[in-house]
XYZ file of N, CA and C in Angstrom:
417
model
N -84.838 92.434 59.460
C -85.273 91.191 58.855
C -84.121 90.509 58.117
N -83.354 91.314 57.434
C -82.221 90.779 56.683
C -81.223 90.100 57.627
N -80.955 90.718 58.775
C -80.001 90.148 59.735
C -80.542 88.864 60.352
N -81.839 88.810 60.573
C -82.446 87.595 61.095
C -82.279 86.447 60.091
N -82.544 86.735 58.821
C -82.383 85.733 57.766
C -80.933 85.243 57.683
N -79.989 86.170 57.704
C -78.573 85.799 57.641
C -78.156 84.992 58.860
N -78.697 85.323 60.007
C -78.384 84.575 61.229
C -78.894 83.142 61.132
N -80.094 82.984 60.608
C -80.669 81.651 60.464
C -79.857 80.831 59.459
N -79.496 81.439 58.337
C -78.695 80.746 57.332
C -77.341 80.330 57.917
N -76.713 81.223 58.665
C -75.425 80.900 59.286
C -75.559 79.751 60.268
N -76.603 79.766 61.071
C -76.840 78.695 62.037
C -77.054 77.356 61.325
N -77.826 77.354 60.263
C -78.039 76.125 59.498
C -76.745 75.623 58.871
N -75.939 76.524 58.361
C -74.659 76.149 57.759
C -73.755 75.486 58.784
N -73.669 76.074 59.959
C -72.811 75.525 61.019
C -73.329 74.171 61.465
N -74.623 74.054 61.679
C -75.161 72.785 62.164
C -75.043 71.680 61.117
N -75.133 72.029 59.849
C -75.015 71.019 58.798
C -73.574 70.570 58.592
N -72.616 71.376 59.011
C -71.221 71.012 58.820
C -70.742 70.000 59.851
N -71.436 69.840 60.950
C -71.062 68.864 61.973
C -71.548 67.483 61.576
N -70.926 66.469 62.138
C -71.359 65.111 61.890
C -72.734 64.916 62.514
N -73.631 64.305 61.784
C -74.941 64.034 62.337
C -74.842 62.822 63.247
N -75.693 62.748 64.242
C -75.619 61.634 65.188
C -75.730 60.275 64.519
N -76.475 60.206 63.431
C -76.711 58.917 62.789
C -75.483 58.369 62.087
N -74.557 59.206 61.688
C -73.474 58.696 60.858
C -72.095 58.760 61.501
N -72.002 58.969 62.789
C -70.701 59.043 63.443
C -69.923 57.743 63.241
N -70.540 56.611 63.522
C -69.840 55.323 63.378
C -69.415 55.076 61.943
N -70.339 55.299 61.019
C -70.011 55.074 59.606
C -68.882 55.986 59.149
N -68.948 57.250 59.533
C -67.927 58.214 59.104
C -66.571 57.852 59.691
N -66.523 57.504 60.971
C -65.266 57.135 61.619
C -64.694 55.878 60.971
N -65.530 54.888 60.714
C -65.047 53.662 60.062
C -64.518 53.950 58.666
N -65.162 54.847 57.953
C -64.686 55.237 56.624
C -63.317 55.914 56.725
N -63.167 56.815 57.687
C -61.889 57.520 57.860
C -60.775 56.560 58.270
N -61.092 55.579 59.103
C -60.097 54.565 59.482
C -59.656 53.800 58.229
N -60.606 53.422 57.394
C -60.277 52.693 56.166
C -59.395 53.525 55.241
N -59.517 54.847 55.327
C -58.720 55.757 54.501
C -57.421 56.189 55.197
N -57.120 55.615 56.348
C -55.944 55.984 57.160
C -55.961 57.458 57.545
N -57.128 58.007 57.785
C -57.269 59.405 58.188
C -57.675 59.437 59.666
N -56.724 59.075 60.506
C -56.994 58.881 61.922
C -57.197 60.185 62.689
N -56.462 61.212 62.339
C -56.621 62.473 63.077
C -58.009 63.058 62.857
N -58.525 62.957 61.657
C -59.880 63.462 61.409
C -60.912 62.599 62.136
N -60.705 61.294 62.150
C -61.616 60.406 62.875
C -61.623 60.748 64.363
N -60.445 60.984 64.926
C -60.366 61.342 66.342
C -61.000 62.700 66.616
N -60.848 63.640 65.692
C -61.504 64.943 65.844
C -63.022 64.778 65.905
N -63.559 63.964 65.029
C -65.004 63.718 65.026
C -65.435 63.113 66.355
N -64.675 62.142 66.837
C -65.024 61.481 68.089
C -64.911 62.423 69.283
N -63.909 63.269 69.283
C -63.749 64.227 70.384
C -64.886 65.256 70.414
N -65.409 65.594 69.243
C -66.444 66.616 69.153
C -67.861 66.049 69.162
N -67.985 64.738 69.124
C -69.312 64.118 69.113
C -69.959 64.246 70.490
N -71.228 64.536 70.491
C -71.998 64.640 71.730
C -72.582 63.268 72.044
N -72.155 62.642 73.143
C -72.635 61.294 73.468
C -74.156 61.215 73.605
N -74.779 62.328 73.934
C -76.232 62.328 74.087
C -76.958 62.454 72.750
N -76.205 62.735 71.693
C -76.808 62.932 70.379
C -76.542 61.762 69.423
N -75.920 60.705 69.923
C -75.610 59.574 69.049
C -75.758 58.261 69.805
N -76.069 57.225 69.062
C -76.118 55.878 69.631
C -74.770 55.186 69.535
N -73.813 55.833 68.883
C -72.489 55.240 68.686
C -71.799 55.033 70.029
N -71.062 53.959 70.134
C -70.256 53.670 71.320
C -68.939 54.438 71.166
N -68.933 55.680 71.602
C -67.792 56.558 71.364
C -66.495 56.044 71.986
N -66.493 55.568 73.231
C -65.233 55.033 73.778
C -64.689 53.855 72.959
N -65.585 52.993 72.506
C -65.147 51.843 71.695
C -64.590 52.305 70.346
N -65.234 53.302 69.738
C -64.739 53.838 68.472
C -63.388 54.525 68.650
N -63.207 55.211 69.779
C -61.906 55.837 70.053
C -60.841 54.761 70.210
N -61.151 53.725 70.964
C -60.203 52.618 71.153
C -59.808 52.019 69.809
N -60.789 51.762 68.961
C -60.534 51.196 67.636
C -59.678 52.130 66.792
N -59.972 53.427 66.851
C -59.230 54.400 66.051
C -57.786 54.496 66.518
N -57.571 54.611 67.830
C -56.203 54.672 68.351
C -55.429 53.398 68.018
N -56.065 52.244 68.139
C -55.390 50.983 67.842
C -54.978 50.929 66.373
N -55.896 51.248 65.491
C -55.582 51.223 64.062
C -54.541 52.267 63.689
N -54.590 53.407 64.345
C -53.592 54.448 64.100
C -52.212 53.945 64.509
N -52.124 53.305 65.658
C -50.851 52.744 66.108
C -50.322 51.689 65.153
N -51.196 50.811 64.689
C -50.782 49.774 63.742
C -50.311 50.390 62.428
N -51.021 51.400 61.985
C -50.608 52.109 60.760
C -49.206 52.685 60.931
N -48.974 53.374 62.029
C -47.664 53.987 62.260
C -46.572 52.939 62.371
N -46.868 51.854 63.051
C -45.879 50.805 63.273
C -45.505 50.065 61.989
N -46.462 49.798 61.136
C -46.214 48.912 60.007
C -46.200 49.554 58.626
N -46.836 50.733 58.459
C -46.994 51.223 57.093
C -46.570 52.657 56.835
N -46.504 53.514 57.762
C -46.224 54.883 57.337
C -46.231 55.852 58.478
N -46.114 57.093 58.238
C -45.879 57.727 56.939
C -44.434 57.514 56.478
N -44.266 57.487 55.186
C -42.973 57.138 54.607
C -41.889 58.176 54.880
N -42.277 59.421 55.097
C -41.282 60.479 55.276
C -40.798 60.612 56.719
N -41.161 59.679 57.588
C -40.713 59.750 58.984
C -39.695 58.648 59.267
N -38.936 58.845 60.334
C -37.943 57.843 60.707
C -38.613 56.686 61.440
N -37.937 55.565 61.459
C -38.464 54.398 62.161
C -38.676 54.720 63.641
N -37.747 55.423 64.257
C -37.875 55.772 65.679
C -39.097 56.645 65.906
N -39.314 57.641 65.051
C -40.486 58.509 65.191
C -41.777 57.711 65.044
N -41.794 56.795 64.084
C -42.989 55.978 63.873
C -43.268 55.079 65.072
N -42.227 54.457 65.607
C -42.417 53.545 66.735
C -42.845 54.310 67.994
N -42.235 55.466 68.216
C -42.610 56.278 69.377
C -44.055 56.742 69.247
N -44.433 57.181 68.059
C -45.815 57.615 67.832
C -46.790 56.442 67.968
N -46.387 55.280 67.490
C -47.230 54.093 67.638
C -47.431 53.767 69.115
N -46.353 53.842 69.891
C -46.475 53.602 71.339
C -47.453 54.579 71.970
N -47.411 55.831 71.565
C -48.342 56.837 72.099
C -49.787 56.445 71.815
N -50.044 55.932 70.613
C -51.401 55.515 70.259
C -51.828 54.297 71.075
N -50.922 53.338 71.244
C -51.256 52.150 72.023
C -51.488 52.494 73.492
N -50.787 53.466 74.003
C -51.020 53.939 75.374
C -52.437 54.489 75.489
N -52.870 55.257 74.489
C -54.241 55.795 74.502
C -55.267 54.669 74.483
N -54.986 53.609 73.732
C -55.882 52.447 73.706
C -56.019 51.885 75.113
N -54.888 51.696 75.792
C -54.914 51.077 77.121
C -55.520 51.991 78.178
N -55.481 53.278 77.965
C -56.174 54.191 78.878
C -57.681 53.990 78.774
N -58.150 53.680 77.580
C -59.579 53.432 77.371
C -59.970 52.016 77.765
N -59.086 51.068 77.481
C -59.365 49.661 77.762
C -58.071 48.964 78.168
N -57.802 48.903 79.471
C -56.554 48.285 79.938
C -56.402 46.815 79.554
N -57.487 46.181 79.134
C -57.447 44.760 78.773
C -57.235 44.515 77.284
N -56.968 45.550 76.514
C -56.790 45.374 75.069
C -55.467 44.642 74.817
N -55.583 43.368 74.521
C -54.397 42.523 74.380
C -53.594 42.846 73.123
N -54.257 43.282 72.073
C -53.531 43.626 70.841
C -52.589 44.806 71.094
N -53.059 45.823 71.775
C -52.207 46.977 72.091
C -51.044 46.534 72.980
N -51.313 45.688 73.955
C -50.258 45.196 74.844
C -49.215 44.404 74.059
N -49.677 43.568 73.138
C -48.761 42.760 72.323
C -47.860 43.660 71.473
N -48.447 44.682 70.863
C -47.672 45.590 70.011
C -46.664 46.390 70.840
N -47.050 46.794 72.035
C -46.126 47.511 72.919
C -44.952 46.605 73.282
N -45.243 45.364 73.653
C -44.161 44.425 74.001
C -43.229 44.209 72.814
N -43.801 44.120 71.625
C -42.980 43.918 70.429
C -42.060 45.122 70.177
N -42.611 46.308 70.219
C -41.801 47.512 69.981
C -40.741 47.663 71.061
N -41.121 47.458 72.305
C -40.156 47.606 73.399
C -39.099 46.508 73.342
N -39.447 45.328 72.822
C -38.463 44.269 72.624
C -37.401 44.692 71.617
N -37.824 45.385 70.585
C -36.870 45.896 69.596
C -35.982 46.965 70.232
N -36.585 47.869 70.982
C -35.791 48.891 71.673
C -34.770 48.258 72.615
N -35.126 47.136 73.255
C -34.207 46.507 74.214
C -32.964 45.953 73.538
N -33.026 45.704 72.242
C -31.856 45.210 71.523
C -30.890 46.339 71.144
N -31.329 47.566 71.373
C -30.501 48.742 71.059
C -30.314 49.539 72.348
N -29.297 49.197 73.127
C -29.145 49.787 74.460
C -29.059 51.319 74.471
N -28.623 51.925 73.411
C -28.486 53.376 73.404
C -29.733 54.078 72.858
N -30.792 53.320 72.576
C -32.032 53.884 72.040
C -33.165 53.693 73.031
N -34.088 54.664 73.039
C -35.237 54.616 73.926
C -36.370 55.428 73.304
N -37.610 55.054 73.594
C -38.715 55.850 73.070
C -38.885 57.174 73.818
N -38.146 57.343 74.896
C -38.231 58.570 75.687
C -38.782 58.299 77.072
N -38.345 59.118 78.015
C -38.751 58.930 79.407
C -40.247 59.083 79.620
N -40.887 59.995 78.886
C -42.324 60.185 79.061
C -43.107 58.944 78.632
N -42.669 58.293 77.565
C -43.325 57.058 77.116
C -43.097 55.948 78.144
N -41.863 55.824 78.601
C -41.535 54.797 79.611
C -42.390 55.011 80.861
N -42.519 56.237 81.290
C -43.316 56.563 82.478
C -44.781 56.169 82.283
N -45.331 56.489 81.112
C -46.726 56.124 80.823
C -46.899 54.607 80.793
N -45.953 53.906 80.193
C -46.019 52.443 80.143
C -45.948 51.840 81.544
N -45.091 52.384 82.390
C -45.001 51.892 83.766
C -46.314 52.095 84.521
N -46.976 53.226 84.275
C -48.279 53.492 84.908
C -49.325 52.459 84.474
N -49.143 51.933 83.274
C -50.086 50.959 82.737
C -49.715 49.514 83.090
N -48.691 49.340 83.919
C -48.342 48.011 84.392
C -47.161 47.355 83.702
N -46.537 48.043 82.780
C -45.336 47.502 82.142
C -44.143 47.831 83.009
N -43.081 47.055 82.880
C -41.887 47.274 83.686
C -40.692 47.548 82.768
N -40.519 48.828 82.420
C -39.402 49.211 81.550
C -38.566 50.264 82.220
């Protein structure tokens, strides 16, 4: 009996620690406002689409876009400009994988790559260039 009780308590603890279907959108929007993008993405990756009314692909697109903008314009302060721009490009690539028509992500990619083009000895890396080419960019 004791083990049954402990099993039930453990199951309730685990289920209560997950995001409830009703608050996925609110929680993700709150985390975006707090610049906590990795936690927001973790929630979205672990959310069960059948257990929520949230538009998970749209929330992922929004999170990746905001994460890219954060990296490009504001932080983190302890990283180099090149690291921030490369990481921002990675986020914008994820946006375009979800929505190839996202013009804001395309604009930011063109802007970052325009800066890279002024520095002939600098590049975001071959893997980034390859991903951008797959998405229709010509770099």
